[in-house]
Coordinates of C-alpha atoms in Angstrom, one line a residue:
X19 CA -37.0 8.4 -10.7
X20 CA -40.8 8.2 -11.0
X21 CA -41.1 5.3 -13.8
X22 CA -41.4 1.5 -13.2
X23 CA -38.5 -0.2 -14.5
X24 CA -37.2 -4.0 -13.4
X25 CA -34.4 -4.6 -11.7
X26 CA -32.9 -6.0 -15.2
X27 CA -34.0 -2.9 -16.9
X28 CA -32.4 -0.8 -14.1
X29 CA -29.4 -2.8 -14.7
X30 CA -29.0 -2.4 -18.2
X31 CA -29.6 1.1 -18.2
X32 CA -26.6 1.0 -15.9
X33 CA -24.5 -0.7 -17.6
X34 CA -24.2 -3.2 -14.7
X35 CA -24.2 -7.2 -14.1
X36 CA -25.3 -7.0 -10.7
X37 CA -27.9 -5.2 -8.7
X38 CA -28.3 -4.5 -4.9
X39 CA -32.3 -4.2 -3.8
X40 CA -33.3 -3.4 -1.0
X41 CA -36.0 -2.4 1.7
X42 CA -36.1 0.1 5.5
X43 CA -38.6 -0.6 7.3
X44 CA -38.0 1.3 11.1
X45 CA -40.1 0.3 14.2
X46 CA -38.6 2.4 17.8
X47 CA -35.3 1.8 17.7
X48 CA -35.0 -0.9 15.0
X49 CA -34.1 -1.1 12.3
X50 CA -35.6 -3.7 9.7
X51 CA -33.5 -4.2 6.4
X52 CA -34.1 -6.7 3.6
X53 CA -31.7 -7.1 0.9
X54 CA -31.3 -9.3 -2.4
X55 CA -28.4 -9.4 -4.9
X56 CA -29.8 -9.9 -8.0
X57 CA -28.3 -10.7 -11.6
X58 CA -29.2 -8.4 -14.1
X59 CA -28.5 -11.2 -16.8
X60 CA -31.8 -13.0 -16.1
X61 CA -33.4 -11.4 -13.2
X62 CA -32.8 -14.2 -10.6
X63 CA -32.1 -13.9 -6.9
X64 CA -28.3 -15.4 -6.1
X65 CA -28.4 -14.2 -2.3
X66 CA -30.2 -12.3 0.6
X67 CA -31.0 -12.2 4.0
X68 CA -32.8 -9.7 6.4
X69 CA -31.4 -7.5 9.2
X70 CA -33.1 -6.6 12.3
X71 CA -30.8 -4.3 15.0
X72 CA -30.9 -1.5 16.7
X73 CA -30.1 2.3 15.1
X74 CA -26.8 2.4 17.1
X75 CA -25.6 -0.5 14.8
X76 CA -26.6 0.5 11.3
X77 CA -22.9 1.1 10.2
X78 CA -21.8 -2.4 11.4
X79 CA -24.9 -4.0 9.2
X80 CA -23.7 -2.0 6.2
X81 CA -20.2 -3.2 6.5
X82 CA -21.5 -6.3 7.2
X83 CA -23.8 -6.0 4.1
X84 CA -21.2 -5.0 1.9
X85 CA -18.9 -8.0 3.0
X86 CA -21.3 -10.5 2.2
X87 CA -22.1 -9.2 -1.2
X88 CA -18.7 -8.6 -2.2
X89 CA -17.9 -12.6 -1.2
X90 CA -21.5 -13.8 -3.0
X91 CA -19.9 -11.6 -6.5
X92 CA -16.5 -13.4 -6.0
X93 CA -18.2 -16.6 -6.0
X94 CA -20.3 -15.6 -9.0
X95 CA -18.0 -14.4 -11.0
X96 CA -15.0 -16.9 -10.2
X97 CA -17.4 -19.3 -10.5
X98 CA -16.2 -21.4 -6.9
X99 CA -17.6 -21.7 -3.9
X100 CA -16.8 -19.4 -1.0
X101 CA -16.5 -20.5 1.9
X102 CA -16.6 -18.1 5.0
X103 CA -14.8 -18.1 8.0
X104 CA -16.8 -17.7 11.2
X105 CA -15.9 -14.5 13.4
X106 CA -16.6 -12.6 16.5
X107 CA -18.7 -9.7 15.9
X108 CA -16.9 -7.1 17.5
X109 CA -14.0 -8.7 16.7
X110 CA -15.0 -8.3 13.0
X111 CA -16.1 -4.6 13.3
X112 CA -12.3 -3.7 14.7
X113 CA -10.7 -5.3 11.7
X114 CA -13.2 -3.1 9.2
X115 CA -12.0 0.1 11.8
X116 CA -8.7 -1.0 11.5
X117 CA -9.0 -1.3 7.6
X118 CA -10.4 1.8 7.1
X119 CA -7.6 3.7 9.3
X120 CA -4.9 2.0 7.4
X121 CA -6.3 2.9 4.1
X122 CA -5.9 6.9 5.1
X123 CA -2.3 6.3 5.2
X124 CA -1.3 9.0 7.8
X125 CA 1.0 7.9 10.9
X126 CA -1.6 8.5 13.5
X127 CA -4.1 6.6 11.3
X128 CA -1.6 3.5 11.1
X129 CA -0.9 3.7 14.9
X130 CA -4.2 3.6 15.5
X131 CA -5.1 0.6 13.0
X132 CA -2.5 -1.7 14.4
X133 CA -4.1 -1.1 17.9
X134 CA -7.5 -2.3 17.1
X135 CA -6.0 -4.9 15.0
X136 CA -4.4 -6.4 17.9
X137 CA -7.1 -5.6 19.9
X138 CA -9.6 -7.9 17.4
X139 CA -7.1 -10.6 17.5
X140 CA -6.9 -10.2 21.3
X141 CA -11.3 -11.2 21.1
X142 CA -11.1 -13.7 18.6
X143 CA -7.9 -15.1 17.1
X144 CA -8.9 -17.6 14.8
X145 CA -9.7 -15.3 12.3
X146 CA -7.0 -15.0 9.5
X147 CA -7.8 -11.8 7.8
X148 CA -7.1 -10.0 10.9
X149 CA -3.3 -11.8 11.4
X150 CA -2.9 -11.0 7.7
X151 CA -3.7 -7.1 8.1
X152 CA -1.6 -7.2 11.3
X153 CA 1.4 -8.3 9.2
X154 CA 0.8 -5.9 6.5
X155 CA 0.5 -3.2 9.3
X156 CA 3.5 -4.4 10.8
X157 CA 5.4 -3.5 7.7
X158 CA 3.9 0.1 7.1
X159 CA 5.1 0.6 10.6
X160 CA 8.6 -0.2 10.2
X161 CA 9.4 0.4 6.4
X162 CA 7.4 3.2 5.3
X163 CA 7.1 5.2 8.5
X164 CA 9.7 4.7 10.9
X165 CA 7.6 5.6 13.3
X166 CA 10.0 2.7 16.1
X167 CA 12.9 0.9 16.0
X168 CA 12.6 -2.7 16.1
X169 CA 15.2 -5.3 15.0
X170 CA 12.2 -8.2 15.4
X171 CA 9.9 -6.8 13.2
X172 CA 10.4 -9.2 10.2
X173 CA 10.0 -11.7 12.4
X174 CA 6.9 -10.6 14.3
X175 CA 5.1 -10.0 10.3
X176 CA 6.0 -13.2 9.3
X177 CA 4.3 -15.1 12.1
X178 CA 1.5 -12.7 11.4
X179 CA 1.1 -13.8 7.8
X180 CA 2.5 -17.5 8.8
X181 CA -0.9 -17.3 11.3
X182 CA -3.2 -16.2 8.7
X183 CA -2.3 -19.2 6.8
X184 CA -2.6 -21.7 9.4
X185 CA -6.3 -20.5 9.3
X186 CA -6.9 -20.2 5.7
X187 CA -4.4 -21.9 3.5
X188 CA -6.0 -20.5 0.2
X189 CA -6.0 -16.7 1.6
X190 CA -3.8 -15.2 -1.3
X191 CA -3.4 -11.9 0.4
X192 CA -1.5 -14.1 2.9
X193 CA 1.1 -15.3 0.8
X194 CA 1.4 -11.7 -0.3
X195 CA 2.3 -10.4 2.8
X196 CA 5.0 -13.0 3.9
X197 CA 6.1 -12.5 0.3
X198 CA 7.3 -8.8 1.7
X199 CA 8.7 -10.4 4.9
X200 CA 10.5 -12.2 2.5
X201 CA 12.2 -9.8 0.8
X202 CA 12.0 -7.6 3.7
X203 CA 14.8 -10.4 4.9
X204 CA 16.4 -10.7 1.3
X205 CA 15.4 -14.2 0.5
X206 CA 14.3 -13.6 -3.0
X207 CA 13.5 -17.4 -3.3
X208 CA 11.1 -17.7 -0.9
X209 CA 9.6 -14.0 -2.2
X210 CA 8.6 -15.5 -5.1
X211 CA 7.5 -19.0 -3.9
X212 CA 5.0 -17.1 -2.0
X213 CA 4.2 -14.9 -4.9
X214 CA 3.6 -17.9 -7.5
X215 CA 1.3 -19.7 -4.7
X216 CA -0.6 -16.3 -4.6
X217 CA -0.7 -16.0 -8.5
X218 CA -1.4 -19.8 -8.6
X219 CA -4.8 -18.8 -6.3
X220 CA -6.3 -15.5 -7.9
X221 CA -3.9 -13.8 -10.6
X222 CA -6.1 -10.6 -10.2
X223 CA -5.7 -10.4 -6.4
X224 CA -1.9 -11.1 -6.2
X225 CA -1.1 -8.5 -9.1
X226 CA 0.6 -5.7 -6.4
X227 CA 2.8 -8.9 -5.1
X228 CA 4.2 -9.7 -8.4
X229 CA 4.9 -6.0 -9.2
X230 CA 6.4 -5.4 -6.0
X231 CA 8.6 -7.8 -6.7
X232 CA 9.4 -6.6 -10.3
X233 CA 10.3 -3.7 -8.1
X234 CA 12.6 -4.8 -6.3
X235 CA 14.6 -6.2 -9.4
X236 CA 14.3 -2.8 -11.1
X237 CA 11.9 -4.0 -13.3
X238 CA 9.5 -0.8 -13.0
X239 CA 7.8 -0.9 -16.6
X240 CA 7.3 -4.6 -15.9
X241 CA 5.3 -3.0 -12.4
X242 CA 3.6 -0.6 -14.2
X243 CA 2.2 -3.0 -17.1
X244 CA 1.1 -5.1 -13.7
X245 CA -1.0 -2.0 -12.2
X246 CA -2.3 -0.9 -15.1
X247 CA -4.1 -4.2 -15.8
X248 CA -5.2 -4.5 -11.9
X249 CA -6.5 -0.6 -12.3
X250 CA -8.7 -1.4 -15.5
X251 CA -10.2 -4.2 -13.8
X252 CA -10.9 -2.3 -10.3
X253 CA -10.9 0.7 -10.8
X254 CA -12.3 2.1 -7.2
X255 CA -9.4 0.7 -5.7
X256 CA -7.4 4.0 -4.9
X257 CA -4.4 3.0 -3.7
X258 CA -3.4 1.7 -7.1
X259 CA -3.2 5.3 -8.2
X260 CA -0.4 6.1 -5.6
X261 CA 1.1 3.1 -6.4
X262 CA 1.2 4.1 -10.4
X263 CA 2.2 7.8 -9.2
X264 CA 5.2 6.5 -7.7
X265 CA 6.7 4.1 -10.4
X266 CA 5.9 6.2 -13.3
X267 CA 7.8 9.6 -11.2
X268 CA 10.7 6.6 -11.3
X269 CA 10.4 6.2 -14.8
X270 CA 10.4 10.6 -15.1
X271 CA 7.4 10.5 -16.8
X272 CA 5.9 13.2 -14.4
X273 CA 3.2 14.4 -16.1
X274 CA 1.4 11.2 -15.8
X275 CA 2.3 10.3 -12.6
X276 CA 1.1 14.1 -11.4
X277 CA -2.2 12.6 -12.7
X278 CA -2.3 9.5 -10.8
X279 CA -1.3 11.5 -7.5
X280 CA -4.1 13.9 -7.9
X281 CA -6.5 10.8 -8.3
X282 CA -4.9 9.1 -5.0
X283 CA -5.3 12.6 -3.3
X284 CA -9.1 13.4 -4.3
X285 CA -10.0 10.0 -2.5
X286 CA -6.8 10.7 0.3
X287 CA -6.5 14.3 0.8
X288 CA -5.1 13.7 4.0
X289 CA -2.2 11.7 3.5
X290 CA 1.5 12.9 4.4
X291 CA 3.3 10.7 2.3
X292 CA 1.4 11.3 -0.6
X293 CA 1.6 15.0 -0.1
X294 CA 5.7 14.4 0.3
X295 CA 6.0 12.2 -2.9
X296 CA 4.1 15.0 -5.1
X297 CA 6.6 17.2 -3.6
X298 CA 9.0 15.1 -5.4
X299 CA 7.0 15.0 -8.7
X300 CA 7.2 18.7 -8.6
X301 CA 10.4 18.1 -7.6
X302 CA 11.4 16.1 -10.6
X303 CA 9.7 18.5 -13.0
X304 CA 11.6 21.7 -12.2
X305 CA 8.9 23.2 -10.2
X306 CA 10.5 23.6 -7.1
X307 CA 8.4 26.8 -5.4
X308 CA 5.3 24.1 -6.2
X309 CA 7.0 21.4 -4.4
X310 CA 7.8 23.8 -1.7
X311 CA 4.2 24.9 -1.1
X312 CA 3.0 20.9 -1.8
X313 CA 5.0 20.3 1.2
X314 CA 3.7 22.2 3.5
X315 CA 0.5 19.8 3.3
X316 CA 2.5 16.6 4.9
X317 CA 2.6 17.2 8.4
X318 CA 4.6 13.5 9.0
X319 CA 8.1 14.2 10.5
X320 CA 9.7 11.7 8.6
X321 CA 8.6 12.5 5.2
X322 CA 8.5 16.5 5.6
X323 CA 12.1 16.4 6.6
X324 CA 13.5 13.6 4.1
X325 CA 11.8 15.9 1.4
X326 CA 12.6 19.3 2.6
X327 CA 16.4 18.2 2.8
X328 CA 16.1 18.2 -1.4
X329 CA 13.5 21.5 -1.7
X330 CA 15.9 23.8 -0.1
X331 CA 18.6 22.6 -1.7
X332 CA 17.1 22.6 -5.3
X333 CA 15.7 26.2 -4.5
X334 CA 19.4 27.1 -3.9
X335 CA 19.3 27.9 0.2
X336 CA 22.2 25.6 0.9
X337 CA 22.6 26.6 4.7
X338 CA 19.1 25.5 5.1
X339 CA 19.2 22.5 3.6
X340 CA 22.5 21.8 5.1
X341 CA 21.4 22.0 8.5
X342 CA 17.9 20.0 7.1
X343 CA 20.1 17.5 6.3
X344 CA 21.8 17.2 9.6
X345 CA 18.4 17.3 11.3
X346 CA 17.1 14.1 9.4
X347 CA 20.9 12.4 10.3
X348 CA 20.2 12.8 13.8
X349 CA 16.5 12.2 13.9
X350 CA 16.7 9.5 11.3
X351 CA 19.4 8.4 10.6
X352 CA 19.5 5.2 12.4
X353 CA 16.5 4.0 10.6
X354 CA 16.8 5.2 6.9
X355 CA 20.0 4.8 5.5
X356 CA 19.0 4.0 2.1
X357 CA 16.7 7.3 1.8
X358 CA 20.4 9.3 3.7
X359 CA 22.2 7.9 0.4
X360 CA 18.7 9.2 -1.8
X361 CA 19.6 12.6 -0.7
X362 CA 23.3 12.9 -0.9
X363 CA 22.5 11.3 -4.5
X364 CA 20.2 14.6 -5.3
X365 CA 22.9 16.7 -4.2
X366 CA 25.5 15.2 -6.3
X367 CA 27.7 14.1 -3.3
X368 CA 29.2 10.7 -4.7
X369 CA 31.3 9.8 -2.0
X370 CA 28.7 10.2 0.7
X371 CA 25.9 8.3 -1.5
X372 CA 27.9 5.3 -2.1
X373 CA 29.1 5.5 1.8
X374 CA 25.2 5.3 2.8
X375 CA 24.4 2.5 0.2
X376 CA 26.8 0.5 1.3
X377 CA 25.8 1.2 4.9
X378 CA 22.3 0.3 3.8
X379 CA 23.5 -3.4 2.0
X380 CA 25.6 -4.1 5.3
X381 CA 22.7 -4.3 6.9
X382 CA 20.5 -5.3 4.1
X383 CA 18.4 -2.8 4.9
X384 CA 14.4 -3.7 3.7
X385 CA 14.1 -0.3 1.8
X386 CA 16.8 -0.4 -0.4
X387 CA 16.0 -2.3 -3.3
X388 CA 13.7 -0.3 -4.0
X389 CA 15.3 3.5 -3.5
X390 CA 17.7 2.1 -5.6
X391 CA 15.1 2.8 -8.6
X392 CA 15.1 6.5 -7.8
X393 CA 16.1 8.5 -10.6
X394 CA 18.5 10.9 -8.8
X395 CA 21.1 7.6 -8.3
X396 CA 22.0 8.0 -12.1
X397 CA 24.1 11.1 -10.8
X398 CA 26.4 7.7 -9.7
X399 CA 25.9 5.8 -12.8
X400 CA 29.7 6.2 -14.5
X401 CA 31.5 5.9 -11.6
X402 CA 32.7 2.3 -11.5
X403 CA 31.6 1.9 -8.1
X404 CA 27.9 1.5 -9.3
X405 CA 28.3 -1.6 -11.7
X406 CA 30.2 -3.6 -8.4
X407 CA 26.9 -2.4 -6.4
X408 CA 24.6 -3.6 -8.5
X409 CA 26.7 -6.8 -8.9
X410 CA 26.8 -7.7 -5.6
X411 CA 23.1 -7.4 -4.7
X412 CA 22.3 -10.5 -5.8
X413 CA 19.8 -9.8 -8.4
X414 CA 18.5 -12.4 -10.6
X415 CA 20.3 -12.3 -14.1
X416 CA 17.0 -10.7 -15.8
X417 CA 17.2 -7.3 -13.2
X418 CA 16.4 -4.4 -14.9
X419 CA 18.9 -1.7 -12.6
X420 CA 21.5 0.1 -15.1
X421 CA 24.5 -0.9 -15.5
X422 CA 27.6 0.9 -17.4

């Protein structure tokens, strides 16, 4: 502030390749914005372009803004061309609503996002990243919330993702989302046809497919190695750090994944299911009055019961957490038969868990794979039961679930 410094010397006192200038200029009701992305390297001009609208509409131009120089850095640093897809306006500001209420990760905030997301295809339907964040909010609906029953709903996401790649055929976030359809379904094969496709288009992009996947094969360290990489090279991207949370409370390393939930949560602070999962960190780390009062924060139906059902018990009140427990059966229990079989396995009830797994494979339910890496099932490993399981899933040969 106050000294006259370049654009490169601004850069490289920022320790940056790229900088954003730009000028305001306000006449009325009109705005008049001029912006150039500039590289630091040598101080010359790879894009701009000037804005004039009215003051009702400055948050459209900045998303708008932000677009274009995120897809003119992709082309500069993956050094291709980009092409861009052509897209109704307000079409294109319901699909950056509709991102932005997903990305808060609350039920109300994903009902909402799959309404304007329908609602932007409904205006303009020939644009594929709004098919490809209906499929993925397709899933969220279904498999992590529950929030209705719908035996078409793998279907319905598939067409979704199929649709997105009618229209762009090299959108890898596409091939990621059918990928989950895919093993949503159980067809393994296909999962990771559509994950290699993905890889084969941007290895950085398709990371949270592959370790999904890895996942699913109770490969969690192979996962982990996956995020870690992808959160190095974007580290802004917050949803990583849940992501991390989760498979390193699989691993019981709690500590760390206590970090990477408080990370998710500074950027989140709103989000029931990541209130309910560090429940279950301070769950796994014998700090059950914590998890207890960590609870209290998720205000989802779902998740605060599922959880509760294992507080109460752990803190000892038995005929609460009975009665808990027959709660989520009746709410739930038509819906989540492989989280049922999670909480007999907490309480050490063999028979019952085994009774729900199986219940959960008969109907290959889309959420099982990867409960199954939970660490309160080893209170089954030894019984013989769990090696014919496992054995029956069919894994691939290189799986990484225990076996006796």
């Amino acid at each position: 502030k106050g000294k006259e410094l370049t654009v490169t010397e601004i850069g490289k006192k920022l320790h940056v390749n790229h900088v954003l200038e730009g000028s305001i200029r306000k006449s009325d009701n009109t705005f008049r914005i001029a912006v150039q992305l500039i590289d630091v390297s040598n101080g010359n001009r790879i894009w701009s372009d000037t804005y004039n609208q009215e003051i009702k509409d400055i948050f459209s131009i900045q998303d708008e803004i932000a677009s274009k120089v995120i897809m003119q850095l992709m082309g500069t640093l993956l050094e291709k061309p980009i092409v861009s897809e052509t897209v109704n306006t307000e079409a294109y500001n319901l699909y950056l609503q509709a991102i932005q209420l997903r990305n808060q990760n609350t039920r109300e905030s994903i009902i909402n996002a799959e309404k304007l997301t329908r609602q932007s295809i409904k205006i303009d339907s020939t644009y594929s990243k709004s098919w490809q964040l209906l499929g993925s909010i397709i899933n969220i609906v279904y498999d992590r919330y529950a929030i209705r029953s719908n035996i078409n709903w793998i279907k319905e996401g598939k067409e979704a993702a199929n649709k997105a790649i009618s229209l762009d055929s090299n959108y890898t976030e596409a091939y990621e989302t059918l990928a989950v359809f895919n093993r949503a379904e159980w067809d393994f094969k296909s999962a990771r046809t559509n994950i290699k496709k993905a890889l084969k288009l941007s290895a950085n992009k398709s990371v949270y497919g592959a370790a999904s996947l890895a996942i699913d094969n109770g490969n969690i360290q192979d996962a982990i190695e996956l995020k870690e990489s992808s959160a190095k090279l974007n580290p802004i991207n917050d949803i990583q750090y849940y992501s991390l949370a989760l498979d390193y409370s699989w691993i019981k390393k709690y500590d760390i994944a206590e970090t990477y939930m408080q990370k998710y949560l500074l950027a989140r602070p709103n989000s029931d299911i990541a209130h309910s999962f560090m429940a279950a960190i301070f769950l796994g780390m014998g700090k059950n009055e914590k998890a207890l009062v960590e609870l209290e924060k998720c205000k989802d139906p779902f998740w605060n019961l599922y959880r509760k059902c294992m507080v109460m018990y752990a803190l000892g009140n038995k005929k609460e957490a009975n009665s808990l427990l027959q709660s989520f059966l009746d709410e739930f229990g038509e819906n989540s038969q492989p989280n049922i079989a999670h909480v007999y396995a907490f309480r050490g009830e063999i028979d019952n868990a085994f009774k729900w797994l199986e219940i959960s494979y008969d109907i290959r339910d889309q959420s099982l794979l990867e409960i199954l890496n939970y660490p309160e099932f080893e209170n089954l490993w030894g019984d013989p039961r769990w090696n014919t399981f496992i054995n029956k899933l069919g894994l691939p040969e290189d799986h990484g679930f225990h076996l006796d």
